[in-house]
Short mmCIF file of C-alpha atoms in Angstrom, two decimals:
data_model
loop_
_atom_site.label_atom_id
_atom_site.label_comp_id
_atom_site.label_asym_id
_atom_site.label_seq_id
_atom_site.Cartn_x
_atom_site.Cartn_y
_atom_site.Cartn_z
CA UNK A 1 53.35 72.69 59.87
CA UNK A 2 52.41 71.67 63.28
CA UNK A 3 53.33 68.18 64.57
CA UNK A 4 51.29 65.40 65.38
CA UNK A 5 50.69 64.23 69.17
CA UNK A 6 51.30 60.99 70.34
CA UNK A 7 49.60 59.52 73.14
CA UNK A 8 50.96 55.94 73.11
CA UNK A 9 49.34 54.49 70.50
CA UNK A 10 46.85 57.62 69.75
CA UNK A 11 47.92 59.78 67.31
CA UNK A 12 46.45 63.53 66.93
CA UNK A 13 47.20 65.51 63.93
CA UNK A 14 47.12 69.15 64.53
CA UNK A 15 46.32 70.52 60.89
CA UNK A 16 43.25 70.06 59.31
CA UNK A 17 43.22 70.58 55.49
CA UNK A 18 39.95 73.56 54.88
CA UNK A 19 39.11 72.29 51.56
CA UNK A 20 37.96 68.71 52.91
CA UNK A 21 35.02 69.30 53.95
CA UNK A 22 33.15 65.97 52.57
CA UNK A 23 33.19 62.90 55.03
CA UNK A 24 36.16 60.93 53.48
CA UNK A 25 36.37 57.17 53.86
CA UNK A 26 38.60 54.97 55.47
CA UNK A 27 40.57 51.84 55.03
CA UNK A 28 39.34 48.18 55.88
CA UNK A 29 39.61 47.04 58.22
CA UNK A 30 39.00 50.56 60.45
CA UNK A 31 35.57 52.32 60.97
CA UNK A 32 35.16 55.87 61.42
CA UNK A 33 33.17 57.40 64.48
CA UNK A 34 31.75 61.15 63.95
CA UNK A 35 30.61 62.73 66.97
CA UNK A 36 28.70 66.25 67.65
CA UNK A 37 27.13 68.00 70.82
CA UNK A 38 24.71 71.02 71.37
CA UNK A 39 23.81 72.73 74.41
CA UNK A 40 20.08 73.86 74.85
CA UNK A 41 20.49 76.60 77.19
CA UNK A 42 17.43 77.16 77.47
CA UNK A 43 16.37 73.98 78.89
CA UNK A 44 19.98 73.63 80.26
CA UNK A 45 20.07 70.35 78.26
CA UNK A 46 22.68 69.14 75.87
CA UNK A 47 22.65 66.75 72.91
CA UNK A 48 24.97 64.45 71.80
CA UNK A 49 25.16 62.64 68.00
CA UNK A 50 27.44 60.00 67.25
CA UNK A 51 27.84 58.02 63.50
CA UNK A 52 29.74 55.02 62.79
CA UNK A 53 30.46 54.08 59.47
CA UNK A 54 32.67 51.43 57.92
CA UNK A 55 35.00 51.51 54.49
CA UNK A 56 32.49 51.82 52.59
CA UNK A 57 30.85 54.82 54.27
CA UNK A 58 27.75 52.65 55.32
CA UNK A 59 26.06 53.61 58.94
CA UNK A 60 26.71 50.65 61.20
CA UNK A 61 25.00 52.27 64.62
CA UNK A 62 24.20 55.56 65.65
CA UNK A 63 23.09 57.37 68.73
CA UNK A 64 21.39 60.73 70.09
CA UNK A 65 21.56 61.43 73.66
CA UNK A 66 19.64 64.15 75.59
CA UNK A 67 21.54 65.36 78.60
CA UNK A 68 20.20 67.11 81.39
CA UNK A 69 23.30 68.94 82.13
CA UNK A 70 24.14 72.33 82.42
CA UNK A 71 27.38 72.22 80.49
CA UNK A 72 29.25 74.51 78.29
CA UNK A 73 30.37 74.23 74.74
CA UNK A 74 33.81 72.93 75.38
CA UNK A 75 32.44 70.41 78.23
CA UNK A 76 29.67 69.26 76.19
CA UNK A 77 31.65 68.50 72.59
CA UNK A 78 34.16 66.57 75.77
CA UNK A 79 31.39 64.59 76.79
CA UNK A 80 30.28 64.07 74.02
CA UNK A 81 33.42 62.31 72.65
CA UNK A 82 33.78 60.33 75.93
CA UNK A 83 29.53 58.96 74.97
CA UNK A 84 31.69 58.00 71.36
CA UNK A 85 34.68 56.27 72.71
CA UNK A 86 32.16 54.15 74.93
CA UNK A 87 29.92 53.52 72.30
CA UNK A 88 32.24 52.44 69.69
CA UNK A 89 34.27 50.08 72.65
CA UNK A 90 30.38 48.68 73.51
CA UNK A 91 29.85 47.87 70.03
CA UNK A 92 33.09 46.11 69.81
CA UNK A 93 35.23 47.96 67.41
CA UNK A 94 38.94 47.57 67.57
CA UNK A 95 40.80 50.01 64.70
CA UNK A 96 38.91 53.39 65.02
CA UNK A 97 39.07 57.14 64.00
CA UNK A 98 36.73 59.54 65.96
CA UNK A 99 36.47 63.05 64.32
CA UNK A 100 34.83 66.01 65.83
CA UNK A 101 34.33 69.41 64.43
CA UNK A 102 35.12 70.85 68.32
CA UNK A 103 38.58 72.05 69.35
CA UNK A 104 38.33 69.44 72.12
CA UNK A 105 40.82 67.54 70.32
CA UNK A 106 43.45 70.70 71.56
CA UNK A 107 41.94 70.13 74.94
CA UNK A 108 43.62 66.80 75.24
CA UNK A 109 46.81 67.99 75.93
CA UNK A 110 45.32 69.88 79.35
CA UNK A 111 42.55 72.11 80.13
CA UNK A 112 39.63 72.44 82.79
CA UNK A 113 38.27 69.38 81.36
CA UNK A 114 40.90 67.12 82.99
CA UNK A 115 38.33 64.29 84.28
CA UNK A 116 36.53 63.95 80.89
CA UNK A 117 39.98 63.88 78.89
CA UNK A 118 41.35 61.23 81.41
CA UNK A 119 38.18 59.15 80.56
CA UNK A 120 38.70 59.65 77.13
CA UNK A 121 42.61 58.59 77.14
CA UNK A 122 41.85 55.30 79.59
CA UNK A 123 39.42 54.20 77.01
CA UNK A 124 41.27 54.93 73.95
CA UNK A 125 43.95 52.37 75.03
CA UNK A 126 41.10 49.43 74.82
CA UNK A 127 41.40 49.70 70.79
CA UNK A 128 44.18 48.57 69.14
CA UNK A 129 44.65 51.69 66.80
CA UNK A 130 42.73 55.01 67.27
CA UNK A 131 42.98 58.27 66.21
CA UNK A 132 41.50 61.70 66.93
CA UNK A 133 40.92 63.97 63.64
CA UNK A 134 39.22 67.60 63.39
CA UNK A 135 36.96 67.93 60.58
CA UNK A 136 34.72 70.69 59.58
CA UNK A 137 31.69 71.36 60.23
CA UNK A 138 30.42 70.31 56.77
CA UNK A 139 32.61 66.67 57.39
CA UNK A 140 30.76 66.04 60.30
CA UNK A 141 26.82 67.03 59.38
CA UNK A 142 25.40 63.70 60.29
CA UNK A 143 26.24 63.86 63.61
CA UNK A 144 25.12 66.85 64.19
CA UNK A 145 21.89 65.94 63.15
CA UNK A 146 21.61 63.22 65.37
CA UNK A 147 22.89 65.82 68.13
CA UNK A 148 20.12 67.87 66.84
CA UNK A 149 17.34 65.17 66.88
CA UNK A 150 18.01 64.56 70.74
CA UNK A 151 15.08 67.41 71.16
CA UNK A 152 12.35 64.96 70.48
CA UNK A 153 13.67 61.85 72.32
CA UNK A 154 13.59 61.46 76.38
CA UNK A 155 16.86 60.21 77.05
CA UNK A 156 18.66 58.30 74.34
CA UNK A 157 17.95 56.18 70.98
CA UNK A 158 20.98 53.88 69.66
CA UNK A 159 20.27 52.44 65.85
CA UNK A 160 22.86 48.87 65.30
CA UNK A 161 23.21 47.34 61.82
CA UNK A 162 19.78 50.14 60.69
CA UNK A 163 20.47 53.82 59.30
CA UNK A 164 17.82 56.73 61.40
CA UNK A 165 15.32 57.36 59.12
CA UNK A 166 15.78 61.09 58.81
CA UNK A 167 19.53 60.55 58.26
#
């Protein structure tokens, strides 16, 4: 088994268990922040979905964001988590986990995306605990459906304390 990766007080486990792929609570007092992108190559566009939901699995604030970036995959799921981080810190939560269904979580150790990871890591140390988990795809379906809703929005729509309707 792989080992986790510390990054001060940000842990990263490198395994991901295949047969979880339900969203799977968390314990008070922490909330849990899903996060998705899509690129629209066509319009050169990407989309970004983020969820937050408590310990009892309730939404607390969402987001889509439309882009108007040509970015890859990998760049895209990176900005995508650095929209999260932000969002979650603007909303004011402290204890967090963020999980993504992207391998950007590898790319935190080093890649091409250096500025977007050194965002990411000089935010992460405003929470008091976070962690960054990879889920399946199936774990992290309503944020990609907020990623997916970004078509029909100009540039982004943020739901506090309300659940999206089509959610």
């Amino acid at each position: 088994m792989l080992e986790d990766i510390r990054l001060g007080h940000l842990r990263i486990p490198q395994h991901m268990d295949a047969t979880d792929i339900h969203w799977v609570p968390v314990d008070f007092p922490k909330y849990k922040v899903n996060t998705d992108a899509a690129v629209f190559s066509n319009t050169k566009e990407v989309g970004i979905g983020v969820v937050v939901r408590d310990h009892k699995g309730e939404v607390i604030a969402a987001l889509s964001k439309r882009l108007s970036l040509p970015l890859g995959p990998l760049e895209a799921e990176a900005k995508a988590m650095d929209d999260a981080v932000s969002f979650a810190r603007d909303i004011g939560l402290q204890d967090v986990i963020f999980e993504t269904n992207s391998t950007i979580i590898n790319a935190l150790t080093g890649t091409t995306i250096d500025n977007i990871v050194t965002s990411i890591l000089h935010k992460l140390q405003d929470f008091r605990s976070s962690e960054l988990l990879l889920v399946c795809r199936q774990g992290n379906k309503p944020a990609h459906t907020l990623t997916r809703h970004t078509k029909g929005i100009d540039k982004f729509v943020t739901w506090i304390e309300e659940t999206p309707i089509f959610y």
